mmCIF file of C-alpha atoms and ligand atoms in Angstrom:
data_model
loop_
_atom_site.group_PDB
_atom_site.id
_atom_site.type_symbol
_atom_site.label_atom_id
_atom_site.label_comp_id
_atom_site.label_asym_id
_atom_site.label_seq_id
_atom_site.Cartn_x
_atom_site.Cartn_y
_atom_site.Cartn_z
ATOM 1 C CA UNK A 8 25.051 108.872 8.218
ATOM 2 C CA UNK A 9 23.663 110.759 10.979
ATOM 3 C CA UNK A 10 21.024 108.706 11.627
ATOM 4 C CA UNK A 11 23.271 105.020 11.760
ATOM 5 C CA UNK A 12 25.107 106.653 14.730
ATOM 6 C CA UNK A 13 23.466 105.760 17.033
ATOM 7 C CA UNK A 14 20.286 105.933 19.470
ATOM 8 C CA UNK A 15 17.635 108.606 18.861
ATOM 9 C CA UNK A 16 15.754 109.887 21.239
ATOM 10 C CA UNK A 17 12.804 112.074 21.646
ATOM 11 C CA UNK A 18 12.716 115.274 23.390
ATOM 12 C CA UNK A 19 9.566 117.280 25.504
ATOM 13 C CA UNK A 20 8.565 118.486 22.426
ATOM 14 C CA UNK A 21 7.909 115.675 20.259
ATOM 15 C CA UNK A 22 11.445 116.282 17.880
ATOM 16 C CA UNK A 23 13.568 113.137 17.390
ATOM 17 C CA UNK A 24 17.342 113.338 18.198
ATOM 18 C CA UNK A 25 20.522 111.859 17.646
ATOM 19 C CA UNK A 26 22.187 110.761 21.017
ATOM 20 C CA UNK A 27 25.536 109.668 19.869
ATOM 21 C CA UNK A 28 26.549 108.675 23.231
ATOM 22 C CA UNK A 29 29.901 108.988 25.394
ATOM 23 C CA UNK A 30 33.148 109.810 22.497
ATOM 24 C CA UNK A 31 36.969 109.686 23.240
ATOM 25 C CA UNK A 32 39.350 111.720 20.624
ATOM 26 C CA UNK A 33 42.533 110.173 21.432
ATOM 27 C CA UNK A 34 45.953 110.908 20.426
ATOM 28 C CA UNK A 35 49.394 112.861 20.454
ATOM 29 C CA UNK A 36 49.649 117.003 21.121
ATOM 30 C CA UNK A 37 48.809 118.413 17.946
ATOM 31 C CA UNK A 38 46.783 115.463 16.336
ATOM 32 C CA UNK A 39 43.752 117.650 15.896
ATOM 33 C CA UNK A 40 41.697 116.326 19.093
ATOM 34 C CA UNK A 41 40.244 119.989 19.779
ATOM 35 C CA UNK A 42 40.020 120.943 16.009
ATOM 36 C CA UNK A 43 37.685 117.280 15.506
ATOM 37 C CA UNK A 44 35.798 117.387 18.578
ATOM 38 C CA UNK A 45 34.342 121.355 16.993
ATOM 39 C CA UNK A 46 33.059 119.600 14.515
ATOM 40 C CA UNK A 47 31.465 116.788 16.202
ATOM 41 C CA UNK A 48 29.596 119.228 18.463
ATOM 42 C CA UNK A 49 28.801 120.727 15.170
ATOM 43 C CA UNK A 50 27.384 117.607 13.451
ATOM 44 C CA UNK A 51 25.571 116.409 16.915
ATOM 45 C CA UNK A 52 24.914 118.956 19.043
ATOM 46 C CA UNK A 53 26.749 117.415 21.754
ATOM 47 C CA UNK A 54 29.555 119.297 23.709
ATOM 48 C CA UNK A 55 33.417 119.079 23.713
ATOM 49 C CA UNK A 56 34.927 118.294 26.966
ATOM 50 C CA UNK A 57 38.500 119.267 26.948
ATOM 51 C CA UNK A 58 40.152 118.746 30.237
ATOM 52 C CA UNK A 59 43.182 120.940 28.688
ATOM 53 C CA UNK A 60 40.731 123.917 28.304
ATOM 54 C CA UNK A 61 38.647 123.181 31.635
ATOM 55 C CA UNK A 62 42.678 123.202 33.194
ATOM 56 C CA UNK A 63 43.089 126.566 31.196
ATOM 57 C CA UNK A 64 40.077 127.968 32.290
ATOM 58 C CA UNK A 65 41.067 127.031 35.846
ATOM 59 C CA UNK A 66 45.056 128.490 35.554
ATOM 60 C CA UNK A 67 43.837 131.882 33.817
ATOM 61 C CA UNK A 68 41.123 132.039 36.482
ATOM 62 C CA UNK A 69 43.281 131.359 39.570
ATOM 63 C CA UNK A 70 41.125 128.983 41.330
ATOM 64 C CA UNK A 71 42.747 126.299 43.614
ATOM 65 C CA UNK A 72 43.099 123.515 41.143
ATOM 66 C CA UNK A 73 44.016 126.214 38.088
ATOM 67 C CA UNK A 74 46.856 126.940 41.137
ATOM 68 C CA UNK A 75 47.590 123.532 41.461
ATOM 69 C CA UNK A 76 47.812 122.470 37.644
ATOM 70 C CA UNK A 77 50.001 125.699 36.644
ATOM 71 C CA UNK A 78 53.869 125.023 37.455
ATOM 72 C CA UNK A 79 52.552 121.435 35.979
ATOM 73 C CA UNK A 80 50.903 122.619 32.649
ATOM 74 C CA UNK A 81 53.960 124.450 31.782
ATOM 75 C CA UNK A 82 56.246 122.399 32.184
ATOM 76 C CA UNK A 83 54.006 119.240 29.956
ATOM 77 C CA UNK A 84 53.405 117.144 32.393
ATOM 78 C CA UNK A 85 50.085 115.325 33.746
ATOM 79 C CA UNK A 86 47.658 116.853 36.400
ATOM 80 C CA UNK A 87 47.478 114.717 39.147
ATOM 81 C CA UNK A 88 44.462 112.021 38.347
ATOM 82 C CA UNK A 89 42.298 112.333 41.271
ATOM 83 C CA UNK A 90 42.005 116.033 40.154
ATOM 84 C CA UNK A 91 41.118 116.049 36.721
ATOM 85 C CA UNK A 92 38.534 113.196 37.445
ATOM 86 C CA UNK A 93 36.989 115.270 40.355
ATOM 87 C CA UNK A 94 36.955 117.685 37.574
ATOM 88 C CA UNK A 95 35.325 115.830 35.165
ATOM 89 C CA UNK A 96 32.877 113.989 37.438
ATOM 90 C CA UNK A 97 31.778 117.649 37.750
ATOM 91 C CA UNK A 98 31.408 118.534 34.342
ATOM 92 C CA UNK A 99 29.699 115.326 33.838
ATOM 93 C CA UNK A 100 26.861 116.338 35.807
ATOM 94 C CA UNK A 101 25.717 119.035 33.502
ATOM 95 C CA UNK A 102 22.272 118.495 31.504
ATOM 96 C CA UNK A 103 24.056 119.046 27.939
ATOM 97 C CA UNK A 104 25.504 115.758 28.392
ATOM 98 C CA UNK A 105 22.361 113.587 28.596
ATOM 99 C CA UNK A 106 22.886 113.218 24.236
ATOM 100 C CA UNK A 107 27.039 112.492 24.677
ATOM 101 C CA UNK A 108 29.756 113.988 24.884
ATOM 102 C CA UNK A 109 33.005 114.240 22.894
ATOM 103 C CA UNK A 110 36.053 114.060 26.003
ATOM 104 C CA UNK A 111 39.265 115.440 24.287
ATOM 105 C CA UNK A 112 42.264 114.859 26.467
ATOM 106 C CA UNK A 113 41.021 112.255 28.805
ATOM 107 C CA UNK A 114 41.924 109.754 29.690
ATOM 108 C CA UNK A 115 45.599 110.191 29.646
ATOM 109 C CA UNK A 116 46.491 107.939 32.048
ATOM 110 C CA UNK A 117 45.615 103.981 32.689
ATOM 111 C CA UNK A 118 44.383 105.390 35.921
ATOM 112 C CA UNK A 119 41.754 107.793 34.701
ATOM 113 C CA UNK A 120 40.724 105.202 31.947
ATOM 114 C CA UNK A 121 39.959 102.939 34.666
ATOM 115 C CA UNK A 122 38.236 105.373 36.394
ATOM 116 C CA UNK A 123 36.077 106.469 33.309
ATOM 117 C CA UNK A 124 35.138 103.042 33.304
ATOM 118 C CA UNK A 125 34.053 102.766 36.705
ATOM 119 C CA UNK A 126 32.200 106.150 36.243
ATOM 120 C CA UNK A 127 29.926 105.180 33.267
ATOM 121 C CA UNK A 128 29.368 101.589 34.588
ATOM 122 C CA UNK A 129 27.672 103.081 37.645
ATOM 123 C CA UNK A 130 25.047 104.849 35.257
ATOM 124 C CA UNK A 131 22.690 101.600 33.685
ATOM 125 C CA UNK A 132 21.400 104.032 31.177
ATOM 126 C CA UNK A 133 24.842 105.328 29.283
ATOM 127 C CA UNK A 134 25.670 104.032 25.668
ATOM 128 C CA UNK A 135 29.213 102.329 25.794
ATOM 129 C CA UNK A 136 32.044 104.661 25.414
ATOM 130 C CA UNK A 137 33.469 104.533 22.101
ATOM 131 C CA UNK A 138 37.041 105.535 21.067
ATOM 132 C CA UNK A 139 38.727 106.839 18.022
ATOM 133 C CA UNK A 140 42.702 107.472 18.009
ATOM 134 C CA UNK A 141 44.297 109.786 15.797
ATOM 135 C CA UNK A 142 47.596 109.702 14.227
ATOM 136 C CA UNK A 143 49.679 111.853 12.819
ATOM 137 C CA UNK A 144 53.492 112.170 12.381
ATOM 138 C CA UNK A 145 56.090 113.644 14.883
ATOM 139 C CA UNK A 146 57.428 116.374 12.359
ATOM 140 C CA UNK A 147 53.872 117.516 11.227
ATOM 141 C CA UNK A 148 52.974 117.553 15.077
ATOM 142 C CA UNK A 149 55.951 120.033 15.702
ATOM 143 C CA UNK A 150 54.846 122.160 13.092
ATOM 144 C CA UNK A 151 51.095 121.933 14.032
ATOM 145 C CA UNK A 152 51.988 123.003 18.010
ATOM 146 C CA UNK A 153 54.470 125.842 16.875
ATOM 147 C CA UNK A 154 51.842 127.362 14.293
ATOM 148 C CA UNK A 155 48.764 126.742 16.565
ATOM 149 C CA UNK A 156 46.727 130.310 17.264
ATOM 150 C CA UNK A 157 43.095 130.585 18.427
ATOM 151 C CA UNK A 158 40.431 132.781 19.153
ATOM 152 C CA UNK A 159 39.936 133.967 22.911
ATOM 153 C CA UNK A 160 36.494 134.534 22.547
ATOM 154 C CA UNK A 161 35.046 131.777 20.217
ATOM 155 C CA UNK A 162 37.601 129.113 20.711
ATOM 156 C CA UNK A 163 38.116 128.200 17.193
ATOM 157 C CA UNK A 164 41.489 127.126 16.391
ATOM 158 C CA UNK A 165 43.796 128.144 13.132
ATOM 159 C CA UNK A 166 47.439 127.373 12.290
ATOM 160 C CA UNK A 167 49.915 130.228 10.669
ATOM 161 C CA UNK A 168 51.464 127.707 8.193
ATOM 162 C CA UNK A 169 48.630 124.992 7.880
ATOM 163 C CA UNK A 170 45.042 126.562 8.519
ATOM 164 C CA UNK A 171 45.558 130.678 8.413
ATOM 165 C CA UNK A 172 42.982 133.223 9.486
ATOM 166 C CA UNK A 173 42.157 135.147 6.584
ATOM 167 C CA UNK A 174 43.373 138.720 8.234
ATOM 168 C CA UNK A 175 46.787 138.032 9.877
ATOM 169 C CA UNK A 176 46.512 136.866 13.568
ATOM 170 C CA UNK A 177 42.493 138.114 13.956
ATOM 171 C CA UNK A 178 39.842 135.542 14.153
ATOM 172 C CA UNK A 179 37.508 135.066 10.946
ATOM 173 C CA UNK A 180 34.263 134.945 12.724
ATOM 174 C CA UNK A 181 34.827 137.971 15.151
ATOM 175 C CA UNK A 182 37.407 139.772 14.594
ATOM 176 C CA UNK A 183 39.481 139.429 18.217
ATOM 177 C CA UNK A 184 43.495 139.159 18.366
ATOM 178 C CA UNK A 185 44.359 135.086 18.089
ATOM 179 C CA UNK A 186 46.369 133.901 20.747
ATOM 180 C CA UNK A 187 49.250 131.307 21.657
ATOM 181 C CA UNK A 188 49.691 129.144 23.767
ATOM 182 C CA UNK A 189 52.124 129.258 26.490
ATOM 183 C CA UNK A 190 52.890 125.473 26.012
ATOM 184 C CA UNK A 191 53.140 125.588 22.254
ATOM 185 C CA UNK A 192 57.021 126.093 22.453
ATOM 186 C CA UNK A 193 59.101 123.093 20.569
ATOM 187 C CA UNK A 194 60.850 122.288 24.274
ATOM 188 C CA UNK A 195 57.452 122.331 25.827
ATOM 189 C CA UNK A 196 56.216 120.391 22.846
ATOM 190 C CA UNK A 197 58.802 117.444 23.619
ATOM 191 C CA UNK A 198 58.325 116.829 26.683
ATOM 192 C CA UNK A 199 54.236 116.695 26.738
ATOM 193 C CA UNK A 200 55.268 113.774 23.710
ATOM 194 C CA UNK A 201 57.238 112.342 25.788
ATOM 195 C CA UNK A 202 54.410 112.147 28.796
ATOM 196 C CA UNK A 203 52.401 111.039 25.978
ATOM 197 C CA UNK A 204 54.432 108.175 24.887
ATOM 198 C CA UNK A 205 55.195 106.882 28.367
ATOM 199 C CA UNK A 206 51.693 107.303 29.661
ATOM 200 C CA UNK A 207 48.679 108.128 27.399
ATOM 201 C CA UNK A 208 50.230 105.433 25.050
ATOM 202 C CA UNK A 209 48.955 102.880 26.802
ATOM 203 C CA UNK A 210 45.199 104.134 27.683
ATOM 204 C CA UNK A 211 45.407 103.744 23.575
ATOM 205 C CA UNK A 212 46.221 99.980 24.207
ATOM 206 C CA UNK A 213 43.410 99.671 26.795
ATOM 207 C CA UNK A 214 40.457 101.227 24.694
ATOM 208 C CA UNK A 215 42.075 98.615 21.638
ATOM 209 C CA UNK A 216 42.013 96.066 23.862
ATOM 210 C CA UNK A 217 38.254 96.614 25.056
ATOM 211 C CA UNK A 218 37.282 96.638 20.883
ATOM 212 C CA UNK A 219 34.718 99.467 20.376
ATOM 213 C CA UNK A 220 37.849 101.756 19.107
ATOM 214 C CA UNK A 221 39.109 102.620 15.753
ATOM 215 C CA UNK A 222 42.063 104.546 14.422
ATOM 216 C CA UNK A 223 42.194 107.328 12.041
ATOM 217 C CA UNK A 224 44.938 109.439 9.773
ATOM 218 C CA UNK A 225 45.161 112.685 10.752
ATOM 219 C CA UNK A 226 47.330 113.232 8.406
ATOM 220 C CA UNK A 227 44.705 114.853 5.965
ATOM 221 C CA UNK A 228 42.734 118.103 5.392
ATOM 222 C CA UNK A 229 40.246 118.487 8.135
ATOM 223 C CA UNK A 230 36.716 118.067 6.393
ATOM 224 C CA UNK A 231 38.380 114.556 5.509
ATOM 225 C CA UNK A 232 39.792 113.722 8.950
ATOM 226 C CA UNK A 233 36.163 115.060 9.907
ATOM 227 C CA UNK A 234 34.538 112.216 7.575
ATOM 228 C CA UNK A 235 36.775 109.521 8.714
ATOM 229 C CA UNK A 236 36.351 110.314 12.436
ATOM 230 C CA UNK A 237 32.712 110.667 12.057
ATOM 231 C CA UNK A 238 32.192 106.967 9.683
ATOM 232 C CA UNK A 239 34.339 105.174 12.567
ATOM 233 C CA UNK A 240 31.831 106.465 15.353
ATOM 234 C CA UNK A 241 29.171 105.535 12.703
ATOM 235 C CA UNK A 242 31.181 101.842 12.670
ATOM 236 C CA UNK A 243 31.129 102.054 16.213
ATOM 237 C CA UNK A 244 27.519 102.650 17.291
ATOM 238 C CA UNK A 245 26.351 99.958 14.539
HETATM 239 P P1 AP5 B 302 45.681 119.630 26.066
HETATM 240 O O1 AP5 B 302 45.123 120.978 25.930
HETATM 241 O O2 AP5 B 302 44.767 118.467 26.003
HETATM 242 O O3 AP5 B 302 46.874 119.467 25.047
HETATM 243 P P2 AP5 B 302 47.383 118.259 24.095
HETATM 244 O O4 AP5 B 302 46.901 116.897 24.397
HETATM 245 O O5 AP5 B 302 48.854 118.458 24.102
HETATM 246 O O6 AP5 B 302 46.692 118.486 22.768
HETATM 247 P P3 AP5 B 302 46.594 119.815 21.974
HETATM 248 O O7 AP5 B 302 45.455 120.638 22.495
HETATM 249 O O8 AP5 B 302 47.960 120.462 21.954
HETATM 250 O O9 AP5 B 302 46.329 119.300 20.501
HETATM 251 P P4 AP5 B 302 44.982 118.859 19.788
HETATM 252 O O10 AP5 B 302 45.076 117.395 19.501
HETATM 253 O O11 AP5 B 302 43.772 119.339 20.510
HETATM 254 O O12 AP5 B 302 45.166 119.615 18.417
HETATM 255 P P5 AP5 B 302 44.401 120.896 17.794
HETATM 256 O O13 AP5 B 302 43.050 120.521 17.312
HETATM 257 O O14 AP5 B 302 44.522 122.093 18.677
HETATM 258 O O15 AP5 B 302 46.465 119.528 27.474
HETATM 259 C C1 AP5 B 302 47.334 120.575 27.894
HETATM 260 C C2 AP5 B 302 47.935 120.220 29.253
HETATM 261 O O16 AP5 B 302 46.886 120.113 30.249
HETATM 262 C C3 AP5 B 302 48.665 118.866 29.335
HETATM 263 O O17 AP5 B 302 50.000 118.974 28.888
HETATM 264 C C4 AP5 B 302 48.537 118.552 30.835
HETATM 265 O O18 AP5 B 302 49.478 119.276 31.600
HETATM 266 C C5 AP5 B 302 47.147 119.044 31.171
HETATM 267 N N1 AP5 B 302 46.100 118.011 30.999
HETATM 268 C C6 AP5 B 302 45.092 118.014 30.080
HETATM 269 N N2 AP5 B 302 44.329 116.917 30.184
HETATM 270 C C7 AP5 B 302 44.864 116.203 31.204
HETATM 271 C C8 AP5 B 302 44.517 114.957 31.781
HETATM 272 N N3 AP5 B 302 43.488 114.219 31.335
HETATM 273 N N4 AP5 B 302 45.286 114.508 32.814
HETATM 274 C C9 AP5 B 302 46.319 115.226 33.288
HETATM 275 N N5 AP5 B 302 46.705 116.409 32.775
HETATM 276 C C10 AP5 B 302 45.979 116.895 31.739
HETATM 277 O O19 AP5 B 302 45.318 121.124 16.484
HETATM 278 C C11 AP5 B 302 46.690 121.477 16.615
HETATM 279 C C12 AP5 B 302 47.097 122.412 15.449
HETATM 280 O O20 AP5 B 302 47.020 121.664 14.240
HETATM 281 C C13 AP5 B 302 46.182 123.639 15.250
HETATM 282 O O21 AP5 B 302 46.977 124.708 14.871
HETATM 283 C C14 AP5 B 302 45.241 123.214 14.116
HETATM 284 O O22 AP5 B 302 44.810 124.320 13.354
HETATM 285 C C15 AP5 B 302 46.135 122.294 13.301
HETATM 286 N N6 AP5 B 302 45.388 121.198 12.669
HETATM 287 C C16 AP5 B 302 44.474 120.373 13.248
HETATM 288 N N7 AP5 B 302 44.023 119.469 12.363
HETATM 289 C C17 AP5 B 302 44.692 119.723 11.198
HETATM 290 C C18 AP5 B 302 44.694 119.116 9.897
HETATM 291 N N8 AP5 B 302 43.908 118.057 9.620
HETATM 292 N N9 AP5 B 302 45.508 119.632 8.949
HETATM 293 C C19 AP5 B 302 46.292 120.711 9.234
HETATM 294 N N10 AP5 B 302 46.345 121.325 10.423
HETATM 295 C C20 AP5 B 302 45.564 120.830 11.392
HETATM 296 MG MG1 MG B 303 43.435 120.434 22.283
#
């Protein structure tokens, strides 16, 4: 399937690559956006840009804009726009994007979709972004946020009741103490769906409306989520 995906390219030294171009996970907290974009980087090589982690990052860091996006994270709401696309203008920059890029958690708003937009159409050489949506049921989604642990170090992501470690609370591939996250509570949880339904909900709509999107249950085992995700890019790119 790999090589339907998209445009190959060859590198200084002679090997062929995949460049699967510019990929939006879309979808409710809890749908398995970070969990799907792991193993697209996986499978392609390219990185995961997760404004919710870069925001993290930021907060546990103290810089200005982790400063700024604190009181907000925590209480589920949206980072002001013009930040988190300054933010991801930067990121954008970097040389491990030049294949594509999964972004997980952005757009979120009909602003920063429009933005995006703008963004890529400035570069002649970027592939069309592409967008997959992901759906899964409020009740799992409460069960998937309240379970949800990962791995400091590594970043990989479990789930007491759904995806356990195999030593309680460690991670499987080093070892380190899992932790939660401080917006994982079920009041925290309803409010981000509630900024979800009122405005991400409608970034879904625009990305439909443009066609090169496709929606997938996430309502599945991962590896099979994994295959759907990865033969609607394959759709996609075609
Ligand atoms: P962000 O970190 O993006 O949070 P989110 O959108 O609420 O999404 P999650 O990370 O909670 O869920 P996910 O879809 O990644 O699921 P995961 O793979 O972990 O954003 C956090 C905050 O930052 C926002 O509230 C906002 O304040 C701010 N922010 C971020 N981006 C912003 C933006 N663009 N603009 C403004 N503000 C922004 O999986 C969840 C759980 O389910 C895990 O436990 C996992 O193990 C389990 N799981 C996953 N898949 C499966 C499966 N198939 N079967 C069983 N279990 C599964
Ligand atoms: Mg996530």
């Amino acid at each position: 399937m790999t090589a339907a995906v998209a445009e190959t390219r060859v590198d200084s030294k002679g090997t062929r690559k995949v460049s699967p171009g510019p990929i939006l996970l879309l979808g409710a907290p809890g749908v398995g956006k970070g969990t799907q974009a792991k193993e697209l980087m996986a499978k392609w090589g390219i990185p995961q840009i997760s404004t919710g982690d870069l925001l993290r990052y930021n907060r546990d860091h103290g810089t200005s804009l982790g400063r700024q996006a604190k009181e907000i994270m925590a209480a589920g709401k949206l980072v002001p726009d013009d930040l988190v696309n300054q933010m991801v203008a930067e990121r954008l920059k970097q040389a491990d994007t030049v294949a594509g890029y999964v972004l997980d958690g952005f757009p979120r708003t009909l602003n920063q979709a429009e933005w995006l937009d703008r963004h890529l159409a400035a570069d002649p050489k970027a592939l069309p972004v592409i967008a997959v949506s992901i759906q899964v049921g409020y009740t799992q989604l409460l069960r998937r946020i309240t379970g949800r642990r990962s791995c400091p170090v590594c970043g990989t992501i479990y789930n007491i009741y759904l995806q356990p470690p195999k030593v309680d609370e460690k991670c499987d591939l080093d070892g380190t103490p899992l932790v939660r996250r401080s917006d994982d509570t079920e009041e925290v949880f309803r409010e981000r769906m509630r900024t979800y339904e009122t405005q991400t909900a409608p970034v879904v709509d625009h990305y439909r409306a443009l066609g090169r999107f496709e929606e997938v249950n996430g309502d599945q085992p991962v590896e099979q989520v994994a295959a759907d995700v990865m033969a609607a890019v394959a759709r996609l790119r075609s």
